[in-house]
């Protein structure tokens, strides 16, 4: 599930599911980004992916689907 705020889409993970279960609405990016800076910092240091911000820009719908290998191979093919 994706939540839309402004021009961005928030990719759902455990943190988002917990927020939704509590009935807490997600603030717009700039506010959410400031409020969550300490949580993100801790999550990044300890590789806790479910608490790292995952945002997709306004062209996220144009992104390619595939395995990491397929996407990287495709990107390499575009520049070689």
mmCIF file of N, CA and C in Angstrom:
data_model
loop_
_atom_site.group_PDB
_atom_site.id
_atom_site.type_symbol
_atom_site.label_atom_id
_atom_site.label_comp_id
_atom_site.label_asym_id
_atom_site.label_seq_id
_atom_site.Cartn_x
_atom_site.Cartn_y
_atom_site.Cartn_z
ATOM 1 N N UNK A 1 0.846 -1.184 0.000
ATOM 2 C CA UNK A 1 0.000 0.000 0.000
ATOM 3 C C UNK A 1 0.887 1.241 0.000
ATOM 4 N N UNK A 2 0.453 2.256 -0.690
ATOM 5 C CA UNK A 2 1.214 3.498 -0.739
ATOM 6 C C UNK A 2 0.347 4.632 -0.228
ATOM 7 N N UNK A 3 0.935 5.530 0.512
ATOM 8 C CA UNK A 3 0.240 6.709 1.015
ATOM 9 C C UNK A 3 0.727 7.903 0.213
ATOM 10 N N UNK A 4 -0.182 8.740 -0.231
ATOM 11 C CA UNK A 4 0.222 9.908 -1.007
ATOM 12 C C UNK A 4 0.155 11.154 -0.152
ATOM 13 N N UNK A 5 1.231 11.900 -0.163
ATOM 14 C CA UNK A 5 1.274 13.196 0.501
ATOM 15 C C UNK A 5 1.924 14.163 -0.465
ATOM 16 N N UNK A 6 1.220 15.199 -0.808
ATOM 17 C CA UNK A 6 1.757 16.209 -1.713
ATOM 18 C C UNK A 6 2.135 15.547 -3.036
ATOM 19 N N UNK A 7 3.371 15.684 -3.480
ATOM 20 C CA UNK A 7 3.810 15.089 -4.739
ATOM 21 C C UNK A 7 4.570 13.792 -4.531
ATOM 22 N N UNK A 8 4.614 13.308 -3.323
ATOM 23 C CA UNK A 8 5.416 12.136 -3.019
ATOM 24 C C UNK A 8 4.547 10.962 -2.615
ATOM 25 N N UNK A 9 5.065 9.775 -2.785
ATOM 26 C CA UNK A 9 4.407 8.562 -2.338
ATOM 27 C C UNK A 9 5.284 7.942 -1.267
ATOM 28 N N UNK A 10 4.661 7.561 -0.166
ATOM 29 C CA UNK A 10 5.394 6.896 0.908
ATOM 30 C C UNK A 10 5.232 5.403 0.697
ATOM 31 N N UNK A 11 6.316 4.685 0.611
ATOM 32 C CA UNK A 11 6.270 3.249 0.419
ATOM 33 C C UNK A 11 6.059 2.607 1.783
ATOM 34 N N UNK A 12 5.035 1.783 1.875
ATOM 35 C CA UNK A 12 4.659 1.226 3.169
ATOM 36 C C UNK A 12 5.636 0.150 3.627
ATOM 37 N N UNK A 13 5.996 0.206 4.889
ATOM 38 C CA UNK A 13 6.779 -0.827 5.549
ATOM 39 C C UNK A 13 6.289 -0.894 6.987
ATOM 40 N N UNK A 14 6.990 -1.605 7.865
ATOM 41 C CA UNK A 14 6.504 -1.832 9.227
ATOM 42 C C UNK A 14 6.148 -0.541 9.956
ATOM 43 N N UNK A 15 6.985 0.474 9.850
ATOM 44 C CA UNK A 15 6.702 1.734 10.538
ATOM 45 C C UNK A 15 5.371 2.315 10.073
ATOM 46 N N UNK A 16 5.150 2.323 8.766
ATOM 47 C CA UNK A 16 3.908 2.868 8.221
ATOM 48 C C UNK A 16 2.707 2.059 8.699
ATOM 49 N N UNK A 17 2.848 0.739 8.767
ATOM 50 C CA UNK A 17 1.759 -0.109 9.241
ATOM 51 C C UNK A 17 1.437 0.192 10.701
ATOM 52 N N UNK A 18 2.458 0.408 11.517
ATOM 53 C CA UNK A 18 2.239 0.745 12.930
ATOM 54 C C UNK A 18 1.532 2.091 13.067
ATOM 55 N N UNK A 19 1.943 3.068 12.268
ATOM 56 C CA UNK A 19 1.310 4.389 12.315
ATOM 57 C C UNK A 19 -0.166 4.278 11.924
ATOM 58 N N UNK A 20 -0.428 3.546 10.862
ATOM 59 C CA UNK A 20 -1.794 3.390 10.383
ATOM 60 C C UNK A 20 -2.660 2.662 11.413
ATOM 61 N N UNK A 21 -2.112 1.628 12.054
ATOM 62 C CA UNK A 21 -2.855 0.870 13.066
ATOM 63 C C UNK A 21 -3.252 1.756 14.247
ATOM 64 N N UNK A 22 -2.434 2.750 14.543
ATOM 65 C CA UNK A 22 -2.726 3.676 15.648
ATOM 66 C C UNK A 22 -3.651 4.811 15.213
ATOM 67 N N UNK A 23 -3.962 4.865 13.918
ATOM 68 C CA UNK A 23 -4.829 5.927 13.416
ATOM 69 C C UNK A 23 -4.120 7.265 13.287
ATOM 70 N N UNK A 24 -2.791 7.223 13.190
ATOM 71 C CA UNK A 24 -1.996 8.447 13.083
ATOM 72 C C UNK A 24 -1.806 8.778 11.606
ATOM 73 N N UNK A 25 -2.198 9.969 11.209
ATOM 74 C CA UNK A 25 -2.011 10.356 9.811
ATOM 75 C C UNK A 25 -0.562 10.793 9.596
ATOM 76 N N UNK A 26 -0.087 10.564 8.399
ATOM 77 C CA UNK A 26 1.289 10.891 8.047
ATOM 78 C C UNK A 26 1.336 12.345 7.593
ATOM 79 N N UNK A 27 2.161 13.169 8.242
ATOM 80 C CA UNK A 27 2.259 14.577 7.830
ATOM 81 C C UNK A 27 2.983 14.716 6.492
ATOM 82 N N UNK A 28 2.870 15.889 5.888
ATOM 83 C CA UNK A 28 3.579 16.148 4.641
ATOM 84 C C UNK A 28 5.078 15.939 4.820
ATOM 85 N N UNK A 29 5.738 15.675 3.698
ATOM 86 C CA UNK A 29 7.151 15.292 3.692
ATOM 87 C C UNK A 29 8.031 16.179 4.568
ATOM 88 N N UNK A 30 7.978 17.473 4.386
ATOM 89 C CA UNK A 30 8.922 18.335 5.111
ATOM 90 C C UNK A 30 8.762 18.214 6.618
ATOM 91 N N UNK A 31 7.532 18.131 7.093
ATOM 92 C CA UNK A 31 7.306 17.983 8.531
ATOM 93 C C UNK A 31 7.701 16.589 9.005
ATOM 94 N N UNK A 32 7.276 15.575 8.251
ATOM 95 C CA UNK A 32 7.596 14.197 8.616
ATOM 96 C C UNK A 32 9.100 13.992 8.621
ATOM 97 N N UNK A 33 9.778 14.559 7.658
ATOM 98 C CA UNK A 33 11.226 14.422 7.554
ATOM 99 C C UNK A 33 11.916 14.991 8.793
ATOM 100 N N UNK A 34 11.478 16.144 9.252
ATOM 101 C CA UNK A 34 12.064 16.759 10.447
ATOM 102 C C UNK A 34 11.739 15.958 11.702
ATOM 103 N N UNK A 35 10.484 15.547 11.836
ATOM 104 C CA UNK A 35 10.059 14.818 13.027
ATOM 105 C C UNK A 35 10.752 13.468 13.178
ATOM 106 N N UNK A 36 11.062 12.830 12.066
ATOM 107 C CA UNK A 36 11.612 11.478 12.093
ATOM 108 C C UNK A 36 13.127 11.415 11.956
ATOM 109 N N UNK A 37 13.815 12.529 11.980
ATOM 110 C CA UNK A 37 15.259 12.523 11.720
ATOM 111 C C UNK A 37 16.031 11.641 12.699
ATOM 112 N N UNK A 38 15.709 11.676 13.979
ATOM 113 C CA UNK A 38 16.420 10.837 14.951
ATOM 114 C C UNK A 38 16.113 9.356 14.751
ATOM 115 N N UNK A 39 14.874 9.041 14.440
ATOM 116 C CA UNK A 39 14.494 7.646 14.191
ATOM 117 C C UNK A 39 15.226 7.126 12.961
ATOM 118 N N UNK A 40 15.229 7.912 11.876
ATOM 119 C CA UNK A 40 15.926 7.502 10.652
ATOM 120 C C UNK A 40 17.410 7.314 10.887
ATOM 121 N N UNK A 41 18.017 8.225 11.626
ATOM 122 C CA UNK A 41 19.447 8.144 11.907
ATOM 123 C C UNK A 41 19.777 6.853 12.651
ATOM 124 N N UNK A 42 18.997 6.551 13.680
ATOM 125 C CA UNK A 42 19.208 5.316 14.451
ATOM 126 C C UNK A 42 19.003 4.091 13.552
ATOM 127 N N UNK A 43 17.942 4.112 12.746
ATOM 128 C CA UNK A 43 17.642 2.985 11.862
ATOM 129 C C UNK A 43 18.754 2.767 10.844
ATOM 130 N N UNK A 44 19.293 3.843 10.290
ATOM 131 C CA UNK A 44 20.372 3.709 9.309
ATOM 132 C C UNK A 44 21.633 3.139 9.943
ATOM 133 N N UNK A 45 21.965 3.588 11.144
ATOM 134 C CA UNK A 45 23.166 3.089 11.830
ATOM 135 C C UNK A 45 23.063 1.604 12.149
ATOM 136 N N UNK A 46 21.836 1.131 12.381
ATOM 137 C CA UNK A 46 21.635 -0.256 12.797
ATOM 138 C C UNK A 46 20.974 -1.108 11.712
ATOM 139 N N UNK A 47 20.937 -0.588 10.489
ATOM 140 C CA UNK A 47 20.372 -1.298 9.331
ATOM 141 C C UNK A 47 18.959 -1.814 9.586
ATOM 142 N N UNK A 48 18.130 -0.983 10.192
ATOM 143 C CA UNK A 48 16.734 -1.334 10.444
ATOM 144 C C UNK A 48 15.912 -0.719 9.309
ATOM 145 N N UNK A 49 15.752 -1.476 8.237
ATOM 146 C CA UNK A 49 15.143 -0.948 7.014
ATOM 147 C C UNK A 49 13.706 -0.482 7.195
ATOM 148 N N UNK A 50 12.962 -1.100 8.104
ATOM 149 C CA UNK A 50 11.559 -0.737 8.270
ATOM 150 C C UNK A 50 11.358 0.605 8.956
ATOM 151 N N UNK A 51 12.424 1.266 9.349
ATOM 152 C CA UNK A 51 12.292 2.576 9.976
ATOM 153 C C UNK A 51 13.106 3.640 9.245
ATOM 154 N N UNK A 52 13.561 3.302 8.051
ATOM 155 C CA UNK A 52 14.249 4.256 7.188
ATOM 156 C C UNK A 52 13.206 4.800 6.215
ATOM 157 N N UNK A 53 13.215 6.083 5.985
ATOM 158 C CA UNK A 53 12.224 6.691 5.093
ATOM 159 C C UNK A 53 12.379 6.157 3.675
ATOM 160 N N UNK A 54 11.281 5.736 3.104
ATOM 161 C CA UNK A 54 11.260 5.258 1.727
ATOM 162 C C UNK A 54 10.271 6.126 0.958
ATOM 163 N N UNK A 55 10.789 7.041 0.182
ATOM 164 C CA UNK A 55 9.945 7.973 -0.560
ATOM 165 C C UNK A 55 10.167 7.768 -2.045
ATOM 166 N N UNK A 56 9.109 7.890 -2.788
ATOM 167 C CA UNK A 56 9.197 7.823 -4.241
ATOM 168 C C UNK A 56 8.678 9.149 -4.789
ATOM 169 N N UNK A 57 9.383 9.721 -5.722
ATOM 170 C CA UNK A 57 8.989 11.011 -6.290
ATOM 171 C C UNK A 57 7.765 10.916 -7.182
ATOM 172 N N UNK A 58 7.415 12.012 -7.805
ATOM 173 C CA UNK A 58 6.184 12.081 -8.579
ATOM 174 C C UNK A 58 6.202 11.233 -9.844
ATOM 175 N N UNK A 59 7.355 10.736 -10.269
ATOM 176 C CA UNK A 59 7.418 9.875 -11.449
ATOM 177 C C UNK A 59 7.619 8.414 -11.073
ATOM 178 N N UNK A 60 7.316 8.068 -9.844
ATOM 179 C CA UNK A 60 7.519 6.691 -9.379
ATOM 180 C C UNK A 60 6.738 5.686 -10.213
ATOM 181 N N UNK A 61 5.602 6.092 -10.729
ATOM 182 C CA UNK A 61 4.798 5.190 -11.548
ATOM 183 C C UNK A 61 5.481 4.774 -12.839
ATOM 184 N N UNK A 62 6.498 5.506 -13.235
ATOM 185 C CA UNK A 62 7.231 5.184 -14.460
ATOM 186 C C UNK A 62 8.417 4.253 -14.196
ATOM 187 N N UNK A 63 8.617 3.872 -12.958
ATOM 188 C CA UNK A 63 9.769 3.040 -12.622
ATOM 189 C C UNK A 63 9.609 1.633 -13.187
ATOM 190 N N UNK A 64 10.737 0.990 -13.438
ATOM 191 C CA UNK A 64 10.745 -0.358 -13.993
ATOM 192 C C UNK A 64 10.620 -1.387 -12.873
ATOM 193 N N UNK A 65 9.937 -2.468 -13.172
ATOM 194 C CA UNK A 65 9.839 -3.563 -12.214
ATOM 195 C C UNK A 65 10.809 -4.655 -12.643
ATOM 196 N N UNK A 66 11.394 -5.322 -11.672
ATOM 197 C CA UNK A 66 12.297 -6.415 -11.969
ATOM 198 C C UNK A 66 13.203 -6.679 -10.792
ATOM 199 N N UNK A 67 14.000 -7.707 -10.908
ATOM 200 C CA UNK A 67 14.964 -8.009 -9.854
ATOM 201 C C UNK A 67 16.075 -6.968 -9.899
ATOM 202 N N UNK A 68 16.837 -6.900 -8.843
ATOM 203 C CA UNK A 68 17.977 -5.972 -8.821
ATOM 204 C C UNK A 68 18.900 -6.256 -9.996
ATOM 205 N N UNK A 69 19.150 -7.523 -10.252
ATOM 206 C CA UNK A 69 20.033 -7.912 -11.351
ATOM 207 C C UNK A 69 19.495 -7.399 -12.686
ATOM 208 N N UNK A 70 18.211 -7.572 -12.928
ATOM 209 C CA UNK A 70 17.613 -7.119 -14.189
ATOM 210 C C UNK A 70 17.702 -5.605 -14.341
ATOM 211 N N UNK A 71 17.436 -4.889 -13.274
ATOM 212 C CA UNK A 71 17.466 -3.425 -13.338
ATOM 213 C C UNK A 71 18.883 -2.912 -13.558
ATOM 214 N N UNK A 72 19.845 -3.444 -12.800
ATOM 215 C CA UNK A 72 21.245 -3.013 -12.947
ATOM 216 C C UNK A 72 21.767 -3.368 -14.333
ATOM 217 N N UNK A 73 21.473 -4.578 -14.798
ATOM 218 C CA UNK A 73 21.908 -4.986 -16.137
ATOM 219 C C UNK A 73 21.318 -4.055 -17.196
ATOM 220 N N UNK A 74 20.053 -3.697 -17.042
ATOM 221 C CA UNK A 74 19.414 -2.766 -17.970
ATOM 222 C C UNK A 74 20.067 -1.396 -17.949
ATOM 223 N N UNK A 75 20.386 -0.898 -16.752
ATOM 224 C CA UNK A 75 21.052 0.406 -16.636
ATOM 225 C C UNK A 75 22.431 0.382 -17.278
ATOM 226 N N UNK A 76 23.171 -0.690 -17.040
ATOM 227 C CA UNK A 76 24.508 -0.819 -17.642
ATOM 228 C C UNK A 76 24.380 -0.842 -19.159
ATOM 229 N N UNK A 77 23.380 -1.565 -19.656
ATOM 230 C CA UNK A 77 23.151 -1.627 -21.097
ATOM 231 C C UNK A 77 22.843 -0.267 -21.708
ATOM 232 N N UNK A 78 22.248 0.612 -20.927
ATOM 233 C CA UNK A 78 21.915 1.950 -21.428
ATOM 234 C C UNK A 78 23.144 2.844 -21.562
ATOM 235 N N UNK A 79 24.171 2.590 -20.759
ATOM 236 C CA UNK A 79 25.345 3.471 -20.788
ATOM 237 C C UNK A 79 26.536 2.879 -21.521
ATOM 238 N N UNK A 80 26.471 1.614 -21.881
ATOM 239 C CA UNK A 80 27.601 0.973 -22.567
ATOM 240 C C UNK A 80 27.410 1.048 -24.056
#
